[in-house]
PDB file of C-alpha atoms in Angstrom:
ATOM      1  CA  MET F   1      32.586   1.750  18.489  1.00 65.00           C
ATOM      2  CA  SER F   2      33.660  -0.722  15.857  1.00 82.00           C
ATOM      3  CA  LEU F   3      33.657  -0.140  12.128  1.00 90.00           C
ATOM      4  CA  ILE F   4      31.988  -2.723   9.918  1.00 93.00           C
ATOM      5  CA  PRO F   5      32.843  -2.999   6.200  1.00 94.00           C
ATOM      6  CA  ARG F   6      29.988  -4.099   3.954  1.00 94.00           C
ATOM      7  CA  LEU F   7      29.498  -4.684   0.257  1.00 94.00           C
ATOM      8  CA  ILE F   8      26.852  -2.299  -1.100  1.00 94.00           C
ATOM      9  CA  PRO F   9      24.174  -4.672  -2.497  1.00 94.00           C
ATOM     10  CA  VAL F  10      22.964  -2.287  -5.213  1.00 90.00           C
ATOM     11  CA  SER F  11      24.757  -0.683  -8.149  1.00 84.00           C
ATOM     12  CA  ILE F  12      26.740   2.321  -6.974  1.00 80.00           C
ATOM     13  CA  TYR F  13      25.651   4.038 -10.189  1.00 78.00           C
ATOM     14  CA  ASP F  14      22.031   3.939  -9.023  1.00 84.00           C
ATOM     15  CA  ILE F  15      22.358   6.875  -6.666  1.00 85.00           C
ATOM     16  CA  THR F  16      18.747   6.787  -5.465  1.00 88.00           C
ATOM     17  CA  GLN F  17      19.054   3.118  -4.465  1.00 93.00           C
ATOM     18  CA  VAL F  18      22.360   3.652  -2.650  1.00 93.00           C
ATOM     19  CA  GLU F  19      20.885   6.606  -0.732  1.00 93.00           C
ATOM     20  CA  ALA F  20      17.855   4.458   0.181  1.00 96.00           C
ATOM     21  CA  TYR F  21      20.106   1.572   1.250  1.00 96.00           C
ATOM     22  CA  PHE F  22      22.138   3.857   3.519  1.00 97.00           C
ATOM     23  CA  GLY F  23      18.914   5.215   5.031  1.00 96.00           C
ATOM     24  CA  HIS F  24      17.711   1.657   5.641  1.00 96.00           C
ATOM     25  CA  MET F  25      21.012   0.752   7.307  1.00 96.00           C
ATOM     26  CA  ALA F  26      20.750   3.848   9.554  1.00 96.00           C
ATOM     27  CA  SER F  27      17.292   2.702  10.658  1.00 96.00           C
ATOM     28  CA  LYS F  28      19.044  -0.494  11.875  1.00 96.00           C
ATOM     29  CA  GLY F  29      21.764   1.535  13.615  1.00 95.00           C
ATOM     30  CA  TYR F  30      24.529   1.360  10.991  1.00 96.00           C
ATOM     31  CA  PHE F  31      25.861   4.731   9.826  1.00 97.00           C
ATOM     32  CA  VAL F  32      28.186   5.287   6.865  1.00 96.00           C
ATOM     33  CA  LYS F  33      31.647   6.540   7.776  1.00 96.00           C
ATOM     34  CA  LYS F  34      33.599   5.851   4.583  1.00 94.00           C
ATOM     35  CA  MET F  35      33.109   4.544   1.049  1.00 92.00           C
ATOM     36  CA  TRP F  36      35.465   2.975  -1.465  1.00 88.00           C
ATOM     37  CA  GLY F  37      34.310   1.325  -4.672  1.00 83.00           C
ATOM     38  CA  ASN F  38      31.354  -0.966  -3.944  1.00 88.00           C
ATOM     39  CA  TYR F  39      32.072  -1.023  -0.216  1.00 93.00           C
ATOM     40  CA  ALA F  40      31.088   1.150   2.702  1.00 95.00           C
ATOM     41  CA  THR F  41      32.294   1.191   6.288  1.00 96.00           C
ATOM     42  CA  PHE F  42      29.513   1.507   8.852  1.00 97.00           C
ATOM     43  CA  GLU F  43      29.615   2.398  12.521  1.00 96.00           C
ATOM     44  CA  LYS F  44      27.093   0.789  14.874  1.00 95.00           C
ATOM     45  CA  ASP F  45      25.081   3.261  16.969  1.00 93.00           C
ATOM     46  CA  THR F  46      21.512   3.909  18.105  1.00 93.00           C
ATOM     47  CA  PRO F  47      19.094   3.319  15.209  1.00 95.00           C
ATOM     48  CA  GLN F  48      17.503   6.433  13.782  1.00 93.00           C
ATOM     49  CA  LYS F  49      15.645   7.509  10.686  1.00 94.00           C
ATOM     50  CA  THR F  50      17.868   9.651   8.476  1.00 95.00           C
ATOM     51  CA  LYS F  51      18.497  10.479   4.833  1.00 95.00           C
ATOM     52  CA  TYR F  52      21.654  10.445   2.766  1.00 95.00           C
ATOM     53  CA  ARG F  53      22.387  12.443  -0.374  1.00 92.00           C
ATOM     54  CA  PHE F  54      25.173  12.280  -2.947  1.00 88.00           C
ATOM     55  CA  GLU F  55      26.389  15.584  -4.291  1.00 84.00           C
ATOM     56  CA  PRO F  56      28.336  15.446  -7.562  1.00 79.00           C
ATOM     57  CA  TYR F  57      31.567  17.384  -7.521  1.00 75.00           C
ATOM     58  CA  GLY F  58      33.697  18.125 -10.570  1.00 62.00           C
ATOM     59  CA  GLU F  59      37.075  17.154  -9.171  1.00 66.00           C
ATOM     60  CA  GLN F  60      37.696  13.579  -8.134  1.00 64.00           C
ATOM     61  CA  GLY F  61      39.018  13.108  -4.624  1.00 66.00           C
ATOM     62  CA  LYS F  62      38.755  16.769  -3.616  1.00 75.00           C
ATOM     63  CA  GLU F  63      37.170  17.777  -0.329  1.00 82.00           C
ATOM     64  CA  PRO F  64      34.188  20.131  -0.622  1.00 83.00           C
ATOM     65  CA  PRO F  65      34.995  23.824  -0.156  1.00 85.00           C
ATOM     66  CA  GLU F  66      34.565  25.099   3.418  1.00 89.00           C
ATOM     67  CA  ASP F  67      31.789  27.548   2.452  1.00 89.00           C
ATOM     68  CA  MET F  68      29.840  24.714   0.803  1.00 87.00           C
ATOM     69  CA  ARG F  69      30.171  22.525   3.902  1.00 89.00           C
ATOM     70  CA  LEU F  70      29.024  25.360   6.165  1.00 92.00           C
ATOM     71  CA  TYR F  71      26.023  26.111   3.939  1.00 91.00           C
ATOM     72  CA  TYR F  72      24.970  22.452   3.899  1.00 90.00           C
ATOM     73  CA  GLU F  73      25.358  22.263   7.687  1.00 92.00           C
ATOM     74  CA  GLU F  74      23.027  25.250   8.033  1.00 92.00           C
ATOM     75  CA  GLN F  75      20.529  23.404   5.827  1.00 92.00           C
ATOM     76  CA  GLY F  76      20.736  20.314   8.046  1.00 94.00           C
ATOM     77  CA  TRP F  77      23.333  18.158   6.238  1.00 95.00           C
ATOM     78  CA  LYS F  78      26.591  16.756   7.647  1.00 95.00           C
ATOM     79  CA  TYR F  79      29.481  15.916   5.333  1.00 95.00           C
ATOM     80  CA  ILE F  80      30.371  12.221   5.650  1.00 95.00           C
ATOM     81  CA  CYS F  81      32.970  11.340   3.013  1.00 93.00           C
ATOM     82  CA  LYS F  82      34.036  11.569  -0.594  1.00 89.00           C
ATOM     83  CA  THR F  83      33.898   8.792  -3.149  1.00 85.00           C
ATOM     84  CA  GLY F  84      35.035   9.316  -6.703  1.00 78.00           C
ATOM     85  CA  TYR F  85      33.313  12.409  -8.071  1.00 76.00           C
ATOM     86  CA  PHE F  86      30.732  12.541  -5.263  1.00 82.00           C
ATOM     87  CA  HIS F  87      30.428  13.805  -1.723  1.00 88.00           C
ATOM     88  CA  LEU F  88      28.120  12.003   0.672  1.00 93.00           C
ATOM     89  CA  TYR F  89      25.969  13.957   3.140  1.00 95.00           C
ATOM     90  CA  GLN F  90      23.715  12.778   5.972  1.00 95.00           C
ATOM     91  CA  ALA F  91      20.691  14.685   7.247  1.00 94.00           C
ATOM     92  CA  THR F  92      21.234  15.851  10.829  1.00 90.00           C
ATOM     93  CA  ARG F  93      17.569  16.689  11.408  1.00 90.00           C
ATOM     94  CA  GLU F  94      14.208  15.627   9.994  1.00 88.00           C
ATOM     95  CA  ASP F  95      13.437  19.043   8.491  1.00 88.00           C
ATOM     96  CA  ALA F  96      16.715  19.242   6.547  1.00 88.00           C
ATOM     97  CA  THR F  97      16.257  21.246   3.356  1.00 84.00           C
ATOM     98  CA  GLU F  98      16.814  19.051   0.316  1.00 85.00           C
ATOM     99  CA  ILE F  99      20.188  19.669  -1.274  1.00 78.00           C
ATOM    100  CA  HIS F 100      18.662  19.919  -4.742  1.00 70.00           C
ATOM    101  CA  THR F 101      15.266  21.524  -5.118  1.00 61.00           C
ATOM    102  CA  ASP F 102      15.636  22.276  -8.825  1.00 58.00           C
ATOM    103  CA  ALA F 103      15.728  19.128 -10.977  1.00 63.00           C
ATOM    104  CA  VAL F 104      16.924  21.078 -14.039  1.00 66.00           C
ATOM    105  CA  ILE F 105      20.035  22.390 -12.271  1.00 57.00           C
ATOM    106  CA  GLN F 106      20.717  18.977 -10.781  1.00 62.00           C
ATOM    107  CA  GLY F 107      20.378  17.463 -14.262  1.00 66.00           C
ATOM    108  CA  GLU F 108      22.898  19.964 -15.653  1.00 63.00           C
ATOM    109  CA  THR F 109      25.340  19.039 -12.884  1.00 58.00           C
ATOM    110  CA  PHE F 110      25.061  15.348 -13.742  1.00 64.00           C
ATOM    111  CA  ALA F 111      25.298  16.098 -17.484  1.00 68.00           C
ATOM    112  CA  ASN F 112      28.577  17.973 -16.930  1.00 62.00           C
ATOM    113  CA  LEU F 113      29.922  15.117 -14.824  1.00 60.00           C
ATOM    114  CA  ASN F 114      28.807  12.591 -17.445  1.00 67.00           C
ATOM    115  CA  LYS F 115      30.594  14.545 -20.178  1.00 69.00           C
ATOM    116  CA  ARG F 116      33.784  14.666 -18.151  1.00 65.00           C
ATOM    117  CA  LEU F 117      33.639  10.916 -17.442  1.00 62.00           C
ATOM    118  CA  LYS F 118      33.089  10.142 -21.146  1.00 74.00           C
ATOM    119  CA  TYR F 119      36.240  12.062 -22.051  1.00 71.00           C
ATOM    120  CA  MET F 120      38.119  10.232 -19.333  1.00 69.00           C
ATOM    121  CA  SER F 121      36.903   6.830 -20.571  1.00 78.00           C
ATOM    122  CA  TRP F 122      38.110   7.638 -24.109  1.00 84.00           C
ATOM    123  CA  TYR F 123      41.467   8.693 -22.726  1.00 77.00           C
ATOM    124  CA  ILE F 124      41.789   5.438 -20.776  1.00 84.00           C
ATOM    125  CA  THR F 125      40.720   3.371 -23.800  1.00 89.00           C
ATOM    126  CA  ILE F 126      43.360   5.022 -25.989  1.00 88.00           C
ATOM    127  CA  LEU F 127      46.007   4.614 -23.282  1.00 87.00           C
ATOM    128  CA  TYR F 128      45.254   0.896 -22.836  1.00 87.00           C
ATOM    129  CA  SER F 129      45.199   0.354 -26.603  1.00 88.00           C
ATOM    130  CA  PHE F 130      48.592   2.006 -26.943  1.00 86.00           C
ATOM    131  CA  THR F 131      49.963  -0.075 -24.068  1.00 91.00           C
ATOM    132  CA  ALA F 132      48.646  -3.279 -25.652  1.00 87.00           C
ATOM    133  CA  CYS F 133      50.294  -2.348 -28.966  1.00 87.00           C
ATOM    134  CA  VAL F 134      53.635  -1.728 -27.249  1.00 86.00           C
ATOM    135  CA  ILE F 135      53.439  -5.059 -25.416  1.00 88.00           C
ATOM    136  CA  LEU F 136      52.474  -6.918 -28.582  1.00 87.00           C
ATOM    137  CA  TYR F 137      55.250  -5.232 -30.560  1.00 84.00           C
ATOM    138  CA  THR F 138      57.780  -6.123 -27.846  1.00 86.00           C
ATOM    139  CA  MET F 139      56.623  -9.739 -27.747  1.00 84.00           C
ATOM    140  CA  LEU F 140      56.868 -10.077 -31.546  1.00 83.00           C
ATOM    141  CA  ARG F 141      60.373  -8.594 -31.630  1.00 83.00           C
ATOM    142  CA  ILE F 142      61.569 -11.039 -28.948  1.00 77.00           C
ATOM    143  CA  HIS F 143      60.510 -14.070 -30.977  1.00 65.00           C
TER     144      HIS F 143
END
């Protein structure tokens, strides 16, 4: 089966919309195999109704622990891929237990991730500012 790259037509920060988009694509027979940035790679297969869920994970680029994957599989979810600080899961059956049944705990997970990303954005801002100062200083010394 061939893989088809597609631009995700909704903001990747709107998790609910991305999950809905992936579900819609599955109903047309396109199933997510990989994500990178605003793109996803789909594989064409028999159309079916399914759900997708993003699970925030504290460490960027890390695979989910084996015990977590096994637990999710028991609940009816198959691990698909990682993207940034998230893991993507697909429901393997209609009666799959929702990954998050407690909105408060899910909110705390996103709050922790948000805090971590804010620190990272400050770090990047300071790093770029320093780099710009070094470049400017170098350019002024040359002339």
